[in-house]
PDB file of C-alpha atoms in Angstrom:
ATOM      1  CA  UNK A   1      79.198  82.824 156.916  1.00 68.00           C
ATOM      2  CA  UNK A   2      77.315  86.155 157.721  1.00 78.00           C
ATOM      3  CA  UNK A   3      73.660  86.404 157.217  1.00 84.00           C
ATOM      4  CA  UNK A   4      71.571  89.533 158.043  1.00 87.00           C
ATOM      5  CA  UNK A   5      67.902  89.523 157.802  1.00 88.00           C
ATOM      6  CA  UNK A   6      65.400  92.144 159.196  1.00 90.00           C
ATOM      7  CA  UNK A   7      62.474  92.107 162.154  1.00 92.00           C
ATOM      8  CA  UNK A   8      59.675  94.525 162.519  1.00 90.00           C
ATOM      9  CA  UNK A   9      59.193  95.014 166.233  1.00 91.00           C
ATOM     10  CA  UNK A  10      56.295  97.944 166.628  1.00 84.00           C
ATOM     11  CA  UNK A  11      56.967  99.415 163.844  1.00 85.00           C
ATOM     12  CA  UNK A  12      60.311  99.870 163.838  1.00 87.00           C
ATOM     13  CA  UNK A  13      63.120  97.634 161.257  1.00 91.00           C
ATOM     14  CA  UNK A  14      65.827  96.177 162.785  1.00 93.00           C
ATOM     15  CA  UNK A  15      68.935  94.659 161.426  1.00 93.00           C
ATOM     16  CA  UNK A  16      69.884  91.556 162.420  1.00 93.00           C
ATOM     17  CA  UNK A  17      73.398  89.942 162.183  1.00 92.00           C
ATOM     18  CA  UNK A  18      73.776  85.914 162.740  1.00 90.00           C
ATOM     19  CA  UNK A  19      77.401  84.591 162.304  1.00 87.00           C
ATOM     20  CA  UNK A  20      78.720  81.210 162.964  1.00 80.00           C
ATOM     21  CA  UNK A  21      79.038  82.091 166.535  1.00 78.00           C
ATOM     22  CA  UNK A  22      75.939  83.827 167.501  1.00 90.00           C
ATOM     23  CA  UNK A  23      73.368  86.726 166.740  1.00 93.00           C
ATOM     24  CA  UNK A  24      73.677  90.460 166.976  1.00 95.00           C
ATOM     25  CA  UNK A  25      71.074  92.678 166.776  1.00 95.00           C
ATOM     26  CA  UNK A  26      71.025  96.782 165.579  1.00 94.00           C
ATOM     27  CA  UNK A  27      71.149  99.403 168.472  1.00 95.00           C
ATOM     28  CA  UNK A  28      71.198 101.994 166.260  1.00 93.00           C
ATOM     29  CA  UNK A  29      67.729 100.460 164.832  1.00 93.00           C
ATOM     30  CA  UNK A  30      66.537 100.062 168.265  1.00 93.00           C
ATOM     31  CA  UNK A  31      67.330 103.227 169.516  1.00 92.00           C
ATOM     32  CA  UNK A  32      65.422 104.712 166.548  1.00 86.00           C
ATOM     33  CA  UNK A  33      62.316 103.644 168.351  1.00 82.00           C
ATOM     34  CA  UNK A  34      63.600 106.475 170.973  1.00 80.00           C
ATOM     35  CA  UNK A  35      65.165 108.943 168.532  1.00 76.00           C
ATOM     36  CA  UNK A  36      65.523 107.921 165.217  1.00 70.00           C
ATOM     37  CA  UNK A  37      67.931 111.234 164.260  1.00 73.00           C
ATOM     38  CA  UNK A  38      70.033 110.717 167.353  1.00 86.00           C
ATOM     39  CA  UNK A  39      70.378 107.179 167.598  1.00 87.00           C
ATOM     40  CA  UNK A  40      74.239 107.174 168.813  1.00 88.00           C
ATOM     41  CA  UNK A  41      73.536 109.657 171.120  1.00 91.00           C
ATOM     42  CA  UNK A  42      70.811 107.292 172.749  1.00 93.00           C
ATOM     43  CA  UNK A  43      73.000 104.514 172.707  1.00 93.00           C
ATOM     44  CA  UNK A  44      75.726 106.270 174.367  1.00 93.00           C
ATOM     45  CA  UNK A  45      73.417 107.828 176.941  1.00 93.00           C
ATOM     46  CA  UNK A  46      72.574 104.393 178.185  1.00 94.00           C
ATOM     47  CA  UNK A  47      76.061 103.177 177.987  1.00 94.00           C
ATOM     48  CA  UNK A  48      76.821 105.804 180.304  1.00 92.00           C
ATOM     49  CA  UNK A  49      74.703 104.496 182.919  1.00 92.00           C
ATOM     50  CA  UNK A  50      76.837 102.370 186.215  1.00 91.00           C
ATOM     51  CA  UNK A  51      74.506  99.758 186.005  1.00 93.00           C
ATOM     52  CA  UNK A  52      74.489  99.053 182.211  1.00 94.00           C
ATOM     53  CA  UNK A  53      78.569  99.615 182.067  1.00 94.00           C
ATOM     54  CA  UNK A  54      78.707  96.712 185.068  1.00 94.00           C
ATOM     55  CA  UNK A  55      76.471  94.259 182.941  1.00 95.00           C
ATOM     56  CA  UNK A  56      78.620  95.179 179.876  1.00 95.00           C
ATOM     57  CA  UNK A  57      81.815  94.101 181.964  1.00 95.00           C
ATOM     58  CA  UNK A  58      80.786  90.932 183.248  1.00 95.00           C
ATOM     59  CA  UNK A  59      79.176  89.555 179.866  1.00 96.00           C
ATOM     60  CA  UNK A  60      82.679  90.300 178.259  1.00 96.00           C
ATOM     61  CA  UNK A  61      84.076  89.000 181.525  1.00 95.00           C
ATOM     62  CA  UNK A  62      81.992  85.381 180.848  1.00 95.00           C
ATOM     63  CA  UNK A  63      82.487  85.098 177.229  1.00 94.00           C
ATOM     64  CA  UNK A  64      85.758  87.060 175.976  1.00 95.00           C
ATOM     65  CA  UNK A  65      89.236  85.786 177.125  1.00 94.00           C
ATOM     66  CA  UNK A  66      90.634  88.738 175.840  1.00 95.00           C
ATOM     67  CA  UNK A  67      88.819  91.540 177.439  1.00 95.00           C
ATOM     68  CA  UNK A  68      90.634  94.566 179.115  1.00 95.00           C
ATOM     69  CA  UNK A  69      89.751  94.269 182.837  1.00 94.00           C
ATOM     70  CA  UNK A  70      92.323  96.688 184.011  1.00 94.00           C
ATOM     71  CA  UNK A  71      91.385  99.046 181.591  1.00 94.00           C
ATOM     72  CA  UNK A  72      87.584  98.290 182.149  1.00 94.00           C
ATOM     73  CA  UNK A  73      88.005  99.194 186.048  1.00 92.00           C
ATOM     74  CA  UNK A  74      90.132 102.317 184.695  1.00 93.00           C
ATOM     75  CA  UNK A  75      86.660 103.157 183.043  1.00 92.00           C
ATOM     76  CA  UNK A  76      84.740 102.082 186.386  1.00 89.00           C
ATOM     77  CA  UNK A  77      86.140 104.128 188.590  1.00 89.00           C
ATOM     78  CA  UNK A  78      86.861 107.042 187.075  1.00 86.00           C
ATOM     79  CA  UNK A  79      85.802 110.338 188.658  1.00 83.00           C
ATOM     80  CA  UNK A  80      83.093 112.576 187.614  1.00 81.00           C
ATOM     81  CA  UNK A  81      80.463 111.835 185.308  1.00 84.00           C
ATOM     82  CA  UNK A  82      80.701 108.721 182.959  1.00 87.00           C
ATOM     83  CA  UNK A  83      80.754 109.481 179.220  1.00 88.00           C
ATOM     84  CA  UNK A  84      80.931 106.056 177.382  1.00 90.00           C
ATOM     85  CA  UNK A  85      80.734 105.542 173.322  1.00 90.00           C
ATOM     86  CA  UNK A  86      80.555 102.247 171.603  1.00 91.00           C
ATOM     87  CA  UNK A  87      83.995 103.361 169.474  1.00 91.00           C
ATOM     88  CA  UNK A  88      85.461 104.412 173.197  1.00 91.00           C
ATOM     89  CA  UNK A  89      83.991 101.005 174.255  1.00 93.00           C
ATOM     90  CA  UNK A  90      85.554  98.964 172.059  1.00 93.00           C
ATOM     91  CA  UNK A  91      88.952 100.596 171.357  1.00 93.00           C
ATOM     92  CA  UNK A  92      89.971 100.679 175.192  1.00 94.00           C
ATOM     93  CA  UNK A  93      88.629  97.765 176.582  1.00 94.00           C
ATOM     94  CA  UNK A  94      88.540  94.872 173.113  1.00 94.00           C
ATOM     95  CA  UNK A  95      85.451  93.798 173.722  1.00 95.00           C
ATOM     96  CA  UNK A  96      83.441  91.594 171.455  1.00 94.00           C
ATOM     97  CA  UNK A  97      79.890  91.855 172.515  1.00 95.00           C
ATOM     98  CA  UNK A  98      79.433  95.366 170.435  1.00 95.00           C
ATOM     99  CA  UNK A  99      80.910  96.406 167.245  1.00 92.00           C
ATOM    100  CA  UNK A 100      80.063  99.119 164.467  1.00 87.00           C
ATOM    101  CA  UNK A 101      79.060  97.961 161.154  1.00 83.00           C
ATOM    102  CA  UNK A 102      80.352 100.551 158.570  1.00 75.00           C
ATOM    103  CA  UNK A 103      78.168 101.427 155.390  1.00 66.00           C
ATOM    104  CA  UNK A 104      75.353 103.736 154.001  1.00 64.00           C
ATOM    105  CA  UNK A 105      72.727 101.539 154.357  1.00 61.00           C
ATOM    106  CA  UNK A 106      73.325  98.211 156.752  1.00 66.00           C
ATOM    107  CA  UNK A 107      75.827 100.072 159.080  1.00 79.00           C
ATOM    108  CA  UNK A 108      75.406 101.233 162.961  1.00 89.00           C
ATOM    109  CA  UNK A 109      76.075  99.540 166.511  1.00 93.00           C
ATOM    110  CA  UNK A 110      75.538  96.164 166.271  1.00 95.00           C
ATOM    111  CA  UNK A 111      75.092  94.207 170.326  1.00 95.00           C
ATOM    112  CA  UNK A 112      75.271  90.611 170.847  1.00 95.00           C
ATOM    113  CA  UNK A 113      71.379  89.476 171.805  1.00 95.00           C
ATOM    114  CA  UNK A 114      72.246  89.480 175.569  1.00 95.00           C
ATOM    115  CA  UNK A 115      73.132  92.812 175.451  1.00 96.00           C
ATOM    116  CA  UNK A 116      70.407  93.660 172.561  1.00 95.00           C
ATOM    117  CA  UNK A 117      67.565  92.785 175.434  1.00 95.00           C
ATOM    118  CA  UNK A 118      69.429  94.781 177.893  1.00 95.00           C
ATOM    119  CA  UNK A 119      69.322  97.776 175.942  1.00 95.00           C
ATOM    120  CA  UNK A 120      65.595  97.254 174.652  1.00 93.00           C
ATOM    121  CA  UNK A 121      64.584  96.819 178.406  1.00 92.00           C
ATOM    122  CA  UNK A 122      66.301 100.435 178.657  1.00 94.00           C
ATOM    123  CA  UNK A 123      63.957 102.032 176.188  1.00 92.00           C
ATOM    124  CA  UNK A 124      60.751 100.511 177.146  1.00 90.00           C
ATOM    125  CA  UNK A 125      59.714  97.330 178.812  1.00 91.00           C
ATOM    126  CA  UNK A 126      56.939  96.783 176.072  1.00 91.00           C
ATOM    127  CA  UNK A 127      59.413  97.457 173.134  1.00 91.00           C
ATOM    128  CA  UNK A 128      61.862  94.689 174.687  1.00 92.00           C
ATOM    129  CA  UNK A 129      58.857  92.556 175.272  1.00 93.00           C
ATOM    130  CA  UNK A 130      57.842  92.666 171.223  1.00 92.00           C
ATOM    131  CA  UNK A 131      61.885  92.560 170.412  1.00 93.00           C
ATOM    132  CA  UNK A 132      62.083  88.879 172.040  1.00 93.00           C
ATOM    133  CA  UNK A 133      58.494  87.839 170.467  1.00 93.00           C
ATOM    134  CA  UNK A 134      59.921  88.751 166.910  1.00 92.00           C
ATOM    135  CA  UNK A 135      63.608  87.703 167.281  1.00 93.00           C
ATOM    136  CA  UNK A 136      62.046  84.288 168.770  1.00 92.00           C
ATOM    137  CA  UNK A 137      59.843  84.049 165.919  1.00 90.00           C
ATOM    138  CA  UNK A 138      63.291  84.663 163.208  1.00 90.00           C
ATOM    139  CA  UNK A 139      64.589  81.849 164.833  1.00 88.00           C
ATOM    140  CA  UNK A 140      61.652  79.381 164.944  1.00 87.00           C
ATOM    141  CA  UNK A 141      61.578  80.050 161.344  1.00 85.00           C
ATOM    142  CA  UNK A 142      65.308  79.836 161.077  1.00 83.00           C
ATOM    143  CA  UNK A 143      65.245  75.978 162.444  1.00 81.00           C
ATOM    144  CA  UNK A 144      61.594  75.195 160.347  1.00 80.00           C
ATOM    145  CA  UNK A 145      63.832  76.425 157.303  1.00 78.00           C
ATOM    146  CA  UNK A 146      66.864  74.083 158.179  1.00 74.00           C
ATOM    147  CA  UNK A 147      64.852  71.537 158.951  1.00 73.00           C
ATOM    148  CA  UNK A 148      63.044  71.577 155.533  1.00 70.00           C
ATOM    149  CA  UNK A 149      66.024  71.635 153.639  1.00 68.00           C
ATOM    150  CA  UNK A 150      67.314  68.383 155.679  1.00 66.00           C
ATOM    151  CA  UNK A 151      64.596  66.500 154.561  1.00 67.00           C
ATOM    152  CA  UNK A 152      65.044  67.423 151.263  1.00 61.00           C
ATOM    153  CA  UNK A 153      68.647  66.631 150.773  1.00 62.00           C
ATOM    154  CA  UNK A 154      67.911  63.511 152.923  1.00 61.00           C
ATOM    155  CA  UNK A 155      65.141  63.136 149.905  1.00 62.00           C
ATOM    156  CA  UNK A 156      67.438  63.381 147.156  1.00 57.00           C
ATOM    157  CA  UNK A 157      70.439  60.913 148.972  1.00 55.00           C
ATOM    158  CA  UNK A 158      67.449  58.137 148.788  1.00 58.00           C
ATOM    159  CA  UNK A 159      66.052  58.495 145.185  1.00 54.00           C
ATOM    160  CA  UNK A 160      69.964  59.097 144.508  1.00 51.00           C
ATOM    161  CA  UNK A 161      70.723  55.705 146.098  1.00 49.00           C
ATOM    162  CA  UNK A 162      67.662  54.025 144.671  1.00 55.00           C
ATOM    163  CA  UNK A 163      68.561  55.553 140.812  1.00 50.00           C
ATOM    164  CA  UNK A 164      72.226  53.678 141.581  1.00 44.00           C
ATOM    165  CA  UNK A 165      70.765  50.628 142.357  1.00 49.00           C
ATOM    166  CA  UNK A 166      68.155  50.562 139.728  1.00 52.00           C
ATOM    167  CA  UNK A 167      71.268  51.258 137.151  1.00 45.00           C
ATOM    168  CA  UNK A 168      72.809  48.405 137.948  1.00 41.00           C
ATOM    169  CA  UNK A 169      69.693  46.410 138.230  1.00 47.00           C
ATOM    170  CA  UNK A 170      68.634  47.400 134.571  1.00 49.00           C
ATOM    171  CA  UNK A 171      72.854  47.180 133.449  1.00 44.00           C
ATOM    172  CA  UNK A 172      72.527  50.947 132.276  1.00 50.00           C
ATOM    173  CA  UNK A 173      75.665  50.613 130.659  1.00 62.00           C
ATOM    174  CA  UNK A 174      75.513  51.329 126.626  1.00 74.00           C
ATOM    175  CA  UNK A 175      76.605  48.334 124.610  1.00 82.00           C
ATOM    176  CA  UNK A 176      79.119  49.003 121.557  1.00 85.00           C
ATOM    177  CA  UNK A 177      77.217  50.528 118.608  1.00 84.00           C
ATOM    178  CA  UNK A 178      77.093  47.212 115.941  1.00 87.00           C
ATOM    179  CA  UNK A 179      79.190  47.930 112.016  1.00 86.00           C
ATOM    180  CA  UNK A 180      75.217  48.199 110.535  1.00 84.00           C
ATOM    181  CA  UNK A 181      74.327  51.126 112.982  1.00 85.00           C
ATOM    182  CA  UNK A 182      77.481  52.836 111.979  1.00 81.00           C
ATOM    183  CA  UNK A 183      76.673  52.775 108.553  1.00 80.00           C
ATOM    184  CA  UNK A 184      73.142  53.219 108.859  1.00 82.00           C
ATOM    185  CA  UNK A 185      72.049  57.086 108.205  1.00 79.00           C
ATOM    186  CA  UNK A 186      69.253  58.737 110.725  1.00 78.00           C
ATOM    187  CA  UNK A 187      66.978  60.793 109.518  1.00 73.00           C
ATOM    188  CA  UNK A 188      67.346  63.212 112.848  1.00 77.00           C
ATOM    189  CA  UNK A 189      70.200  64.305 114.815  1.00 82.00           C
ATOM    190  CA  UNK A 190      67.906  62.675 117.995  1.00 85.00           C
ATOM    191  CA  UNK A 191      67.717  59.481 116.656  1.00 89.00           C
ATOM    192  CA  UNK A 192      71.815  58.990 116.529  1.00 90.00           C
ATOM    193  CA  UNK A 193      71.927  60.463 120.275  1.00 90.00           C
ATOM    194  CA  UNK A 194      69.342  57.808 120.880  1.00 91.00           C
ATOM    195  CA  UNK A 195      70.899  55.350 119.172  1.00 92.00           C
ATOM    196  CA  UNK A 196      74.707  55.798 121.078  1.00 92.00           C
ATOM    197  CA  UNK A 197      72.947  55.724 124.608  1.00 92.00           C
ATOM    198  CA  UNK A 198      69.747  53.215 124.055  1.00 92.00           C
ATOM    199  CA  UNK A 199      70.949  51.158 121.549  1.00 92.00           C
ATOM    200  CA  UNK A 200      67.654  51.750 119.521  1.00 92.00           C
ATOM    201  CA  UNK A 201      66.032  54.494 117.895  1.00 92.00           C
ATOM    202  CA  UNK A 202      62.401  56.009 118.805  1.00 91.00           C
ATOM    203  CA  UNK A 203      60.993  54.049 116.374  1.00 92.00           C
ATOM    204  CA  UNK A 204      62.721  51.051 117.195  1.00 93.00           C
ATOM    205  CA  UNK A 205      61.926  51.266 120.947  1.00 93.00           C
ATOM    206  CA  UNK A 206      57.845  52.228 119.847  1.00 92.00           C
ATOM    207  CA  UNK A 207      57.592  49.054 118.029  1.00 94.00           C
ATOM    208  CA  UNK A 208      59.191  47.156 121.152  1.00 93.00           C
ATOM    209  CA  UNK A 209      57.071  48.677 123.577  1.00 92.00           C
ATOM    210  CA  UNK A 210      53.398  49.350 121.698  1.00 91.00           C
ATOM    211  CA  UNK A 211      51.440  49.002 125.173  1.00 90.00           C
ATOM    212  CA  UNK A 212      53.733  52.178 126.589  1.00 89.00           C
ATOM    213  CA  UNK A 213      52.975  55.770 126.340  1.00 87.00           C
ATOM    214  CA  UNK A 214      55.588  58.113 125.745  1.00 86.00           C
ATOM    215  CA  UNK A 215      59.079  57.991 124.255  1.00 88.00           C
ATOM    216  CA  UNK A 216      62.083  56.606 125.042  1.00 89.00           C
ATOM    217  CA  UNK A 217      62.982  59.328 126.499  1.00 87.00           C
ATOM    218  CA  UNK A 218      60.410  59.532 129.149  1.00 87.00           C
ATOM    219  CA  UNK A 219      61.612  56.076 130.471  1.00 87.00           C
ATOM    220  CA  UNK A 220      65.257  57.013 130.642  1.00 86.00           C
ATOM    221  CA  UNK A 221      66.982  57.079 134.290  1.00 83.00           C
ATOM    222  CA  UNK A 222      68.099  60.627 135.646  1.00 79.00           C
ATOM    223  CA  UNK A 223      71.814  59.042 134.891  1.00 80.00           C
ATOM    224  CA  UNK A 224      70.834  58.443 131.603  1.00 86.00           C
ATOM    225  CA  UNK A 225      69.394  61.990 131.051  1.00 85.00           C
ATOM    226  CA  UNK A 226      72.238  63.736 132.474  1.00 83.00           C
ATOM    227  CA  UNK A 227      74.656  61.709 129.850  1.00 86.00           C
ATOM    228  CA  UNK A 228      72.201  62.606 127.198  1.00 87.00           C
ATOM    229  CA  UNK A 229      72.151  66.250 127.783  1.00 85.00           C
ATOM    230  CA  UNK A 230      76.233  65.828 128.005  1.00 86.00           C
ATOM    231  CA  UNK A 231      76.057  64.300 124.755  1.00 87.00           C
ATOM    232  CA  UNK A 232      74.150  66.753 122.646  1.00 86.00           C
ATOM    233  CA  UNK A 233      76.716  69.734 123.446  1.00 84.00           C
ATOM    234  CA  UNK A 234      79.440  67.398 122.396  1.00 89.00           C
ATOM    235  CA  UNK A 235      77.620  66.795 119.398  1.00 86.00           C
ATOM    236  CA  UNK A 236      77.483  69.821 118.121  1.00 84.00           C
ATOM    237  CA  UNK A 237      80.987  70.348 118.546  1.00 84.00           C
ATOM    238  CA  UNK A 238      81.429  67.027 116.039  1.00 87.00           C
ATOM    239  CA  UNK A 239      78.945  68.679 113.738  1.00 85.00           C
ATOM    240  CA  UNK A 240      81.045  71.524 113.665  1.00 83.00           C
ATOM    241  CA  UNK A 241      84.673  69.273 113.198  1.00 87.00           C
ATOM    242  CA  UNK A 242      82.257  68.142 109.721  1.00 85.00           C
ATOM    243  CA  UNK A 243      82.322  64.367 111.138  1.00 88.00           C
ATOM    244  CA  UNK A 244      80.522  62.129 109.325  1.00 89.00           C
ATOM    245  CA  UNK A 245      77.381  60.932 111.250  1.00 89.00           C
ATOM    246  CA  UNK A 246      79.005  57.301 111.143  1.00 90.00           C
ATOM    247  CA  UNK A 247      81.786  59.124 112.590  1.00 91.00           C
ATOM    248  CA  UNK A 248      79.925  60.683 115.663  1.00 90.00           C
ATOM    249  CA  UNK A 249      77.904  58.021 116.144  1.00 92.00           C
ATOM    250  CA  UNK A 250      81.105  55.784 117.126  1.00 93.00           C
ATOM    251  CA  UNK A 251      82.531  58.771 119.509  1.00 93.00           C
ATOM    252  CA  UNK A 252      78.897  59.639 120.852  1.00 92.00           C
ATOM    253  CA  UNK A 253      78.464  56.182 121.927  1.00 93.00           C
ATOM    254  CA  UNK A 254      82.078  56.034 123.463  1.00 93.00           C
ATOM    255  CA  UNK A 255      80.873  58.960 125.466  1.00 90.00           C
ATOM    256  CA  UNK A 256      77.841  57.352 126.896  1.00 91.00           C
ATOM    257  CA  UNK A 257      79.717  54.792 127.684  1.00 91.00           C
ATOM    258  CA  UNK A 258      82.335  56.055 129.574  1.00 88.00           C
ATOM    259  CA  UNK A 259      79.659  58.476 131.429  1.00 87.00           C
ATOM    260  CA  UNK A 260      77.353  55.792 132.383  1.00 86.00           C
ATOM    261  CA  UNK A 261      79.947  53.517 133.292  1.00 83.00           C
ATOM    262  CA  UNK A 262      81.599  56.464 135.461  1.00 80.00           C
ATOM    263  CA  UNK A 263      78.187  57.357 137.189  1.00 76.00           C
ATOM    264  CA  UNK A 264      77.136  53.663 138.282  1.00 73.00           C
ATOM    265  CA  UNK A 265      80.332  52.726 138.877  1.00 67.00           C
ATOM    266  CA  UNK A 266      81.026  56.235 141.546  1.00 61.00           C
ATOM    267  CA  UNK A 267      81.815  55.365 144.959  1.00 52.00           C
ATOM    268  CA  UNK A 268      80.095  58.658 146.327  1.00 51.00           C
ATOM    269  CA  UNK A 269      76.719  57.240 145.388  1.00 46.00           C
ATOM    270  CA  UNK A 270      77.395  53.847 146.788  1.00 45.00           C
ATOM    271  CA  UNK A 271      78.432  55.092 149.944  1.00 44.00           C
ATOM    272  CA  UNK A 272      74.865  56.716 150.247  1.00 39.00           C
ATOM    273  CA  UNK A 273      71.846  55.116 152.398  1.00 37.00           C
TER     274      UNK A 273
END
């Protein structure tokens, strides 16, 4: 997974890159703090340099198994005056700690962060200073963000766990709808639903309950709800196969049966703690 998000270091946007292995950050936004029309040209002026061409050799030396060395002394120790590119770079040498990012907007020299700093200590000490601060700062809120999202799904696993074990507390599963139910006729479409998964209607469970506000509804489990909601669509599918309600109300109450029985009875959720 790639995921690119933006800093603001003095001003100036950067791009940056975080894959599964590690973080790259924009030269080409970086050296726009220098020369924002000539950005390659500022990059490849301080690739030219013998001291930043040794650094790039030994990072790729430390962390890619596959980088040119023979060809990299080649470069070295070449005669006359060094003239290095990031496509020259990387097509002669394979290195993986810089590689161009194609596109309109998003594209340009992208650097691993080791070499990022490098470069940024190149153009100014103060603008690498303010480049640390604010890539320090992504990440801080990287790990806050992580960490929030732990605790929720950590959250949901317990009220998961405790809905399970309520379920079978409270034997969630429907019973069979009784030959009077069948042949009884509800005045609204909610009522049958209600009747199929509850065993009552609203009514029904209002006269059982007086001292409780609400409906029935608002008691129901989340199992129960999600079942509920499941049943409805189907029901309007038996609506439209002109089933009796007697009819539906048999299948409908199949349906929460089955569902319920499926959800309480899931081996995902009772492996949770």
């Amino acid at each position: 997974m790639v995921k690119k998000e933006t800093i603001n270091v003095n001003g100036t946007k950067i791009a940056v890159i975080t894959t599964k292995e590690d973080d790259y950050i924009s030269l080409t936004d970086m050296a726009g703090y220098k020369d924002e029309l000539e950005a390659r040209v500022v990059v490849s002026n301080w690739m030219s340099t013998r001291f930043t061409l040794e650094f790039l050799g030994i990072w790729e030396q430390i962390y890619n198994p596959n980088f040119n060395r023979m060809e990299f002394h080649t470069i070295k120790n070449a005669d006359g005056r060094l003239v290095l590119t990031p496509k020259r770079w990387v097509e002669r040498t394979n290195v993986i700690g810089i590689f161009s990012k194609s596109g309109r907007y998003g594209g340009g020299i992208f650097a691993h962060k080791d070499i990022a700093f490098e470069f940024g200590s190149w153009l100014s000490a103060e603008f690498k200073f303010y480049l640390i601060k604010e890539f320090q700062r992504l990440k801080e809120d990287e790990l806050r963000q992580k960490s929030l999202e732990w605790n929720l799904q950590r959250t949901l696993s317990k009220i998961n766990y405790r809905i399970h074990t309520d379920a079978i507390k409270e034997h969630i599963i429907p019973n069979i709808v009784t030959k009077e139910q069948i042949a009884y006729t509800y005045a609204e479409e909610a009522d049958l639903l209600n009747v199929a998964l509850f065993g009552m209607t609203a009514k029904q469970w209002r006269d059982a309950n007086p001292d409780l506000k609400g409906n029935i509804r608002d008691y129901a489990t989340l199992k129960q709800l999600v079942v509920l909601s499941n049943m409805e669509s189907i029901n309007t599918l038996l609506i439209q196969q002109q089933l009796t309600q007697g009819e539906r109300l048999v299948q409908l109450n199949q349906v929460a049966i089955t569902q319920m029985r499926s959800l309480v009875e899931n081996k995902n959720l009772k492996q949770l703690k």
